[in-house]
PDB file of C-alpha atoms and ligand atoms in Angstrom:
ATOM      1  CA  UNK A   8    -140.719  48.079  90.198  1.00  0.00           C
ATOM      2  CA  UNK A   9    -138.911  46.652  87.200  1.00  0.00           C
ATOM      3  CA  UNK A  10    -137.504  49.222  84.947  1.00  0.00           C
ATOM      4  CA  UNK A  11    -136.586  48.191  81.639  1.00  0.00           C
ATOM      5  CA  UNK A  12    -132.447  49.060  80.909  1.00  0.00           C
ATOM      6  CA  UNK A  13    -133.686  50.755  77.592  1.00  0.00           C
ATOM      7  CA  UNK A  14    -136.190  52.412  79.265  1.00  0.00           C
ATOM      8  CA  UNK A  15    -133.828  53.659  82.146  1.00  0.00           C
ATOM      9  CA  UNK A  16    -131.721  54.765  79.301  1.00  0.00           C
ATOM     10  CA  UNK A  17    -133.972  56.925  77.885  1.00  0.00           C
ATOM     11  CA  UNK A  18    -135.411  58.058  81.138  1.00  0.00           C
ATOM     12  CA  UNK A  19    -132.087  59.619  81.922  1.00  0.00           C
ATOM     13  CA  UNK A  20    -131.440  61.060  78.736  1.00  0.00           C
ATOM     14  CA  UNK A  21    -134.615  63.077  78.518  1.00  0.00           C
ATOM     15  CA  UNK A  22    -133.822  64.322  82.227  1.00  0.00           C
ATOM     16  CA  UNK A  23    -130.325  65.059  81.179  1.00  0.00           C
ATOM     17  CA  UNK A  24    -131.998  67.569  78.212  1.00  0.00           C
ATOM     18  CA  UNK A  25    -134.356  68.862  80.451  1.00  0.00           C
ATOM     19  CA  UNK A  26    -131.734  70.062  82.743  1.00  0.00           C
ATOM     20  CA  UNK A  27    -129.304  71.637  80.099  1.00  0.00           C
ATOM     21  CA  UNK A  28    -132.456  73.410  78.701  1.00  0.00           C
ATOM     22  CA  UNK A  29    -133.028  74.787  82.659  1.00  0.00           C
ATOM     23  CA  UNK A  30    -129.583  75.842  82.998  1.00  0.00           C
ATOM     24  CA  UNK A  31    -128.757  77.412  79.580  1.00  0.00           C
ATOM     25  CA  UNK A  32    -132.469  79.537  80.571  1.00  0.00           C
ATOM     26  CA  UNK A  33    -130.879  80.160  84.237  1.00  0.00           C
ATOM     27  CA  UNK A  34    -127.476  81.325  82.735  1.00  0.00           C
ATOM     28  CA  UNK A  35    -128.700  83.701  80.095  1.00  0.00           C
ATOM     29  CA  UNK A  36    -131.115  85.027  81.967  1.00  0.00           C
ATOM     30  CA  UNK A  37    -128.739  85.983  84.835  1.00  0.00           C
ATOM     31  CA  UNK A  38    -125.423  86.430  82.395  1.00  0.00           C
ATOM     32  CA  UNK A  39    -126.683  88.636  79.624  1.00  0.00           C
ATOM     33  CA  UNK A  40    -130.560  89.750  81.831  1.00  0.00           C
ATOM     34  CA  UNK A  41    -133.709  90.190  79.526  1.00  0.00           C
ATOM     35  CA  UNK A  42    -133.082  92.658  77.214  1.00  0.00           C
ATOM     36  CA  UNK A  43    -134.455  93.595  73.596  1.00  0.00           C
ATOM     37  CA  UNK A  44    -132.267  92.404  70.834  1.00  0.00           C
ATOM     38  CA  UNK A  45    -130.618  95.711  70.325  1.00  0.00           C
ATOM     39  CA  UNK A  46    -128.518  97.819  72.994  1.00  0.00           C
ATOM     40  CA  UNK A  47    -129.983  99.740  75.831  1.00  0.00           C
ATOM     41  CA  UNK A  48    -129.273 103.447  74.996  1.00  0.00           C
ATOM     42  CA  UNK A  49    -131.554 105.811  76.475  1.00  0.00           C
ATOM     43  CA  UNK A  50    -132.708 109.537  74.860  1.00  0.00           C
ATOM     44  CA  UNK A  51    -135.684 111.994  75.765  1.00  0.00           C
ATOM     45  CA  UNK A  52    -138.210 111.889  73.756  1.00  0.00           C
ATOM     46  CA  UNK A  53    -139.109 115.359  74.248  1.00  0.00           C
ATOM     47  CA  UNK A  54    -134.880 116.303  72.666  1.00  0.00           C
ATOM     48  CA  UNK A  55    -135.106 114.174  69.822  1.00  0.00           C
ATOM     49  CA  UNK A  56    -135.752 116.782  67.353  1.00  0.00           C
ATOM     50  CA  UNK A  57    -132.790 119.649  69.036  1.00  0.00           C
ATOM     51  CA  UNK A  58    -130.559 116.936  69.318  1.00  0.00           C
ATOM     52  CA  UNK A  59    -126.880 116.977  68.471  1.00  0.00           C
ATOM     53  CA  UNK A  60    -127.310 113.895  66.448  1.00  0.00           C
ATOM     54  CA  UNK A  61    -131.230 112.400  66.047  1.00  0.00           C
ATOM     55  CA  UNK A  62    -131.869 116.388  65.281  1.00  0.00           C
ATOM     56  CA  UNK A  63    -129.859 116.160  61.925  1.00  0.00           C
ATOM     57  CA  UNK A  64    -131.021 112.808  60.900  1.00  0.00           C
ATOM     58  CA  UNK A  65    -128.811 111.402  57.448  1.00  0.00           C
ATOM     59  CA  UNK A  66    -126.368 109.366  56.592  1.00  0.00           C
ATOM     60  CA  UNK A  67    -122.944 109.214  57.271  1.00  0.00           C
ATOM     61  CA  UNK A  68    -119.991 106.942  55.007  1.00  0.00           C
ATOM     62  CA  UNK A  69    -117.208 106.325  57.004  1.00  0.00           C
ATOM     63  CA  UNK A  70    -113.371 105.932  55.770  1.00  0.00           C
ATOM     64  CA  UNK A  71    -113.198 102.155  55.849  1.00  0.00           C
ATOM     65  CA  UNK A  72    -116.996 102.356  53.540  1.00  0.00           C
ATOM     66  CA  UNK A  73    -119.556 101.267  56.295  1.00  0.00           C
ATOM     67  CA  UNK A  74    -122.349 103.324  56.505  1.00  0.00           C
ATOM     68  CA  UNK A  75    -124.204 105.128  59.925  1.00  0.00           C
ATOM     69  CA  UNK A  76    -127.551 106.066  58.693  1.00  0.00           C
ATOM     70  CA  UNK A  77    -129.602 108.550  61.734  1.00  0.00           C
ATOM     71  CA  UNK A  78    -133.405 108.535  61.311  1.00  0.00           C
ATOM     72  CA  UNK A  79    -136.191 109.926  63.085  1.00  0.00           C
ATOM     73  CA  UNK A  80    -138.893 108.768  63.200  1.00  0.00           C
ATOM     74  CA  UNK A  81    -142.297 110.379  63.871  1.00  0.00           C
ATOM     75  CA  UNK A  82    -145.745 110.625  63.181  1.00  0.00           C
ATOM     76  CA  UNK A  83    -145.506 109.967  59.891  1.00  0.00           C
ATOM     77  CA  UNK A  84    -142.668 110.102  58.446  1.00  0.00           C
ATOM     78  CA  UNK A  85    -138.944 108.743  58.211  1.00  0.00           C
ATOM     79  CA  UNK A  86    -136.271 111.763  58.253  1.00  0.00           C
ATOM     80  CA  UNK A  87    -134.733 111.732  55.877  1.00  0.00           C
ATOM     81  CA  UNK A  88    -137.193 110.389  53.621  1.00  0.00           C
ATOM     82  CA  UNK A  89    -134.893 108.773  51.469  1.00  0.00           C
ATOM     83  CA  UNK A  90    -131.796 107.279  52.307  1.00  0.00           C
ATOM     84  CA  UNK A  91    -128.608 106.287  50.414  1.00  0.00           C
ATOM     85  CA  UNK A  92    -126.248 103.480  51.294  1.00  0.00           C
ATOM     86  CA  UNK A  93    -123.785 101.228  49.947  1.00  0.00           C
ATOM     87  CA  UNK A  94    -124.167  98.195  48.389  1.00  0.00           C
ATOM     88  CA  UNK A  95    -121.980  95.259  50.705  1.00  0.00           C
ATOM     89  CA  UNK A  96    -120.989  96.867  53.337  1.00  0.00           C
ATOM     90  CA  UNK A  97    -122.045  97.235  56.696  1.00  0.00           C
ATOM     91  CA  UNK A  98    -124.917  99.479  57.370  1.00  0.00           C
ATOM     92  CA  UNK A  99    -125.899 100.922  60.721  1.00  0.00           C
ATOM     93  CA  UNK A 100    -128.976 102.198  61.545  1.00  0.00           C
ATOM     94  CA  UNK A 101    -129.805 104.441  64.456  1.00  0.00           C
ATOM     95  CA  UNK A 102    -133.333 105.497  65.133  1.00  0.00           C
ATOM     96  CA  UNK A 103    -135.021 107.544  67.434  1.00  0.00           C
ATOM     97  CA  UNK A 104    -139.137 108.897  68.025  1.00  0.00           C
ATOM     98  CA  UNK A 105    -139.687 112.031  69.710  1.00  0.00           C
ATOM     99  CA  UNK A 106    -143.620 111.224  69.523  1.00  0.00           C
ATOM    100  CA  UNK A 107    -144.700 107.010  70.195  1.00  0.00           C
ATOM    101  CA  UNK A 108    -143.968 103.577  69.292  1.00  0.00           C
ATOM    102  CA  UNK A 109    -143.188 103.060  65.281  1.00  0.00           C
ATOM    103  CA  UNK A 110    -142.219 100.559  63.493  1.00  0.00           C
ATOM    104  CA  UNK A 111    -138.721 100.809  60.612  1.00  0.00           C
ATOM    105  CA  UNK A 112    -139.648  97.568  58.474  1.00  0.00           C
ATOM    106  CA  UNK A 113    -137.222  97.683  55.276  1.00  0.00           C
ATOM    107  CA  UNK A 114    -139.124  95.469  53.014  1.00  0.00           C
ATOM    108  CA  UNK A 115    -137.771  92.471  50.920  1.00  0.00           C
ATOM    109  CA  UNK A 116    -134.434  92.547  53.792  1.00  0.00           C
ATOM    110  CA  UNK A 117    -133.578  91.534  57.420  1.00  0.00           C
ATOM    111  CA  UNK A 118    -134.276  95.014  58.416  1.00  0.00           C
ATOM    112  CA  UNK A 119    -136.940  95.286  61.002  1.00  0.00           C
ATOM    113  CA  UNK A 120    -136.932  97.108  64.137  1.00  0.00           C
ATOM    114  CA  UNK A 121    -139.388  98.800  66.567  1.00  0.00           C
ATOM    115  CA  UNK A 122    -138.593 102.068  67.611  1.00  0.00           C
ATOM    116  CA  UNK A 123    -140.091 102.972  71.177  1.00  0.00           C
ATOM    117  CA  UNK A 124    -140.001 106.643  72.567  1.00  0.00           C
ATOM    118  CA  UNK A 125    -136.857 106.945  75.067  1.00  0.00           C
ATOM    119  CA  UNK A 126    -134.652 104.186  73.229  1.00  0.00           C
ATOM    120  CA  UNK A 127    -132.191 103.958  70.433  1.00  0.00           C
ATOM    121  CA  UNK A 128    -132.811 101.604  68.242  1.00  0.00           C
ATOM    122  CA  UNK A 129    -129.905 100.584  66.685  1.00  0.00           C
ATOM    123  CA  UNK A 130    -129.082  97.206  64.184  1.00  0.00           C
ATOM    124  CA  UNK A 131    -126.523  96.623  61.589  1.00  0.00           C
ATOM    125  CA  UNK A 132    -127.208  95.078  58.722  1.00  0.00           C
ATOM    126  CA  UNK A 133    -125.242  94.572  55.197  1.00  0.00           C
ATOM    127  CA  UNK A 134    -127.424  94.856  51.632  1.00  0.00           C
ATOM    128  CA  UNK A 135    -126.192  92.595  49.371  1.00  0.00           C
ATOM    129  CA  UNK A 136    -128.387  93.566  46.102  1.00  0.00           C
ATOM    130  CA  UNK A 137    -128.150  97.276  45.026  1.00  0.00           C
ATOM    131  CA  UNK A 138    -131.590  99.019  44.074  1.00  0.00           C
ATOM    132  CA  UNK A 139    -134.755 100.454  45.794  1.00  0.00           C
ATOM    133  CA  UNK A 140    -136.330  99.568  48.971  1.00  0.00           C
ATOM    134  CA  UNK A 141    -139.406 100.565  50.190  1.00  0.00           C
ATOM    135  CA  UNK A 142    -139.376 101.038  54.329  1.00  0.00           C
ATOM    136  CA  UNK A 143    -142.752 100.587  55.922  1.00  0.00           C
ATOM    137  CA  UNK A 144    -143.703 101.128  59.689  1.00  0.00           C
ATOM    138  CA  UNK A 145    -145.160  98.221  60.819  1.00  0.00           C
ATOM    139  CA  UNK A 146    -146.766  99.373  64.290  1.00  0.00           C
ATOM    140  CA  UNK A 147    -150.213 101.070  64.256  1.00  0.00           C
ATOM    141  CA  UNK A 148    -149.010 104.436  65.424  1.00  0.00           C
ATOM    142  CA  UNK A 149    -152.053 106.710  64.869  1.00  0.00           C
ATOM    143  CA  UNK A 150    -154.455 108.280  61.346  1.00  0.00           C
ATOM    144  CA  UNK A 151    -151.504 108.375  59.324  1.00  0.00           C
ATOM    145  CA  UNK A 152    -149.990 104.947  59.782  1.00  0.00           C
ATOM    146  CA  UNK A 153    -150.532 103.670  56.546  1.00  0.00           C
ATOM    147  CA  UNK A 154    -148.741 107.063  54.692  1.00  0.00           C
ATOM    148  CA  UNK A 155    -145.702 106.397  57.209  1.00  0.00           C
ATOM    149  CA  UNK A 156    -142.773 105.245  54.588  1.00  0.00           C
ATOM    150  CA  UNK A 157    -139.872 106.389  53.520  1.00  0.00           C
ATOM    151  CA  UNK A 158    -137.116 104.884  50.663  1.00  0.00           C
ATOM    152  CA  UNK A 159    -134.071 103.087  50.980  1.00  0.00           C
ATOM    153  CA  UNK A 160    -132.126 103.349  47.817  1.00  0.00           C
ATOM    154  CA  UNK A 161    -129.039 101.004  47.913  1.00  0.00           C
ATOM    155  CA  UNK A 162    -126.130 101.963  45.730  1.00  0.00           C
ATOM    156  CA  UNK A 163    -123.792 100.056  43.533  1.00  0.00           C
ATOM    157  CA  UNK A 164    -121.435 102.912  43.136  1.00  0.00           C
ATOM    158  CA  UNK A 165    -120.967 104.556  46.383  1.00  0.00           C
ATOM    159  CA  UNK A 166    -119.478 107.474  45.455  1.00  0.00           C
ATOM    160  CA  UNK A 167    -123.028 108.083  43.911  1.00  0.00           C
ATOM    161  CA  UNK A 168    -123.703 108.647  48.154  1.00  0.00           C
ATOM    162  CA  UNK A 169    -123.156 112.070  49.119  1.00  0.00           C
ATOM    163  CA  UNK A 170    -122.545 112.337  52.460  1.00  0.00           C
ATOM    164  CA  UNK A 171    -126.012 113.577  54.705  1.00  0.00           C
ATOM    165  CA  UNK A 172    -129.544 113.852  53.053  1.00  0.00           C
ATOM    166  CA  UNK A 173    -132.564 115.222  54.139  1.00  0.00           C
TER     167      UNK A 173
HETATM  168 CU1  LIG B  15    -145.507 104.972  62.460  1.00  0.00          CU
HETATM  169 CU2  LIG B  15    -147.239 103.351  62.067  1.00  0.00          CU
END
């Protein structure tokens, strides 16, 4: 059968893209395994609320002026309800549920996490605009859902920030 060269041409080329897709799948998938996009850090549900660090949620400003901000979240609330960080610099957010699966949506930013019972949830983000942000959950979790939110207020001045708050 006569194959035209243009035609060969582009016969190999789409081959050659379908096998770079198939290997770049292959390698990922046995290089870096299926994982959600945070890190795999385990807790009991049932010590959330005793422990050491998801027991006295807040937030934390570190020397260099990042930010580690501990929530827990349960049905329905975010602890602490309202949360203080800087404005610009890196923000990381660690959240926990000792009860079942909630969403930690901050609106109007990148933020946006699930938080499933037995993880840490943990992402970093930075907020580049200084003001009030309203954090929703964003999975049905039970007759409350819709009162679960808390308040991110994002500060210009971050000595304004002090230290944990419930
Ligand atoms: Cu928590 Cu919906």
């Amino acid at each position: 059968m006569h194959v035209d060269l243009y035609e060969r041409i582009w016969m190999w080329g789409a081959t050659a893209i379908i096998v770079v897709f198939l290997i770049s799948i292959g390698v990922t998938t046995f290089s870096q395994a299926f994982v959600p996009p945070s890190h795999i850090e385990t807790i009991d549900p049932d010590e959330v609320r005793s422990h050491s660090e998801f027991g006295e949620p807040g937030v934390t400003i570190h020397a260099d002026g990042s930010a580690t901000v501990v929530v827990q979240a349960i049905m329905y609330a975010f602890l602490p309800r309202e949360i203080h960080v800087p404005r610009g610099q890196p923000v990381t957010f660690r959240i926990a549920t000792p009860d079942l699966i909630h969403g930690f949506q901050i609106a109007q930013t990148n933020g946006n996490a699930m938080v499933v019972p037995g993880y840490v949830t943990q992402f970093t983000t930075v907020f580049e605009e200084a003001g009030e942000y309203l954090i929703v959950c964003n999975e049905y979790c039970g007759i409350g859902h819709h009162n679960m939110f808390g308040t991110l207020i994002v500060e210009e001045n971050p000595s304004a920030i002090t230290g944990a708050e419930r």
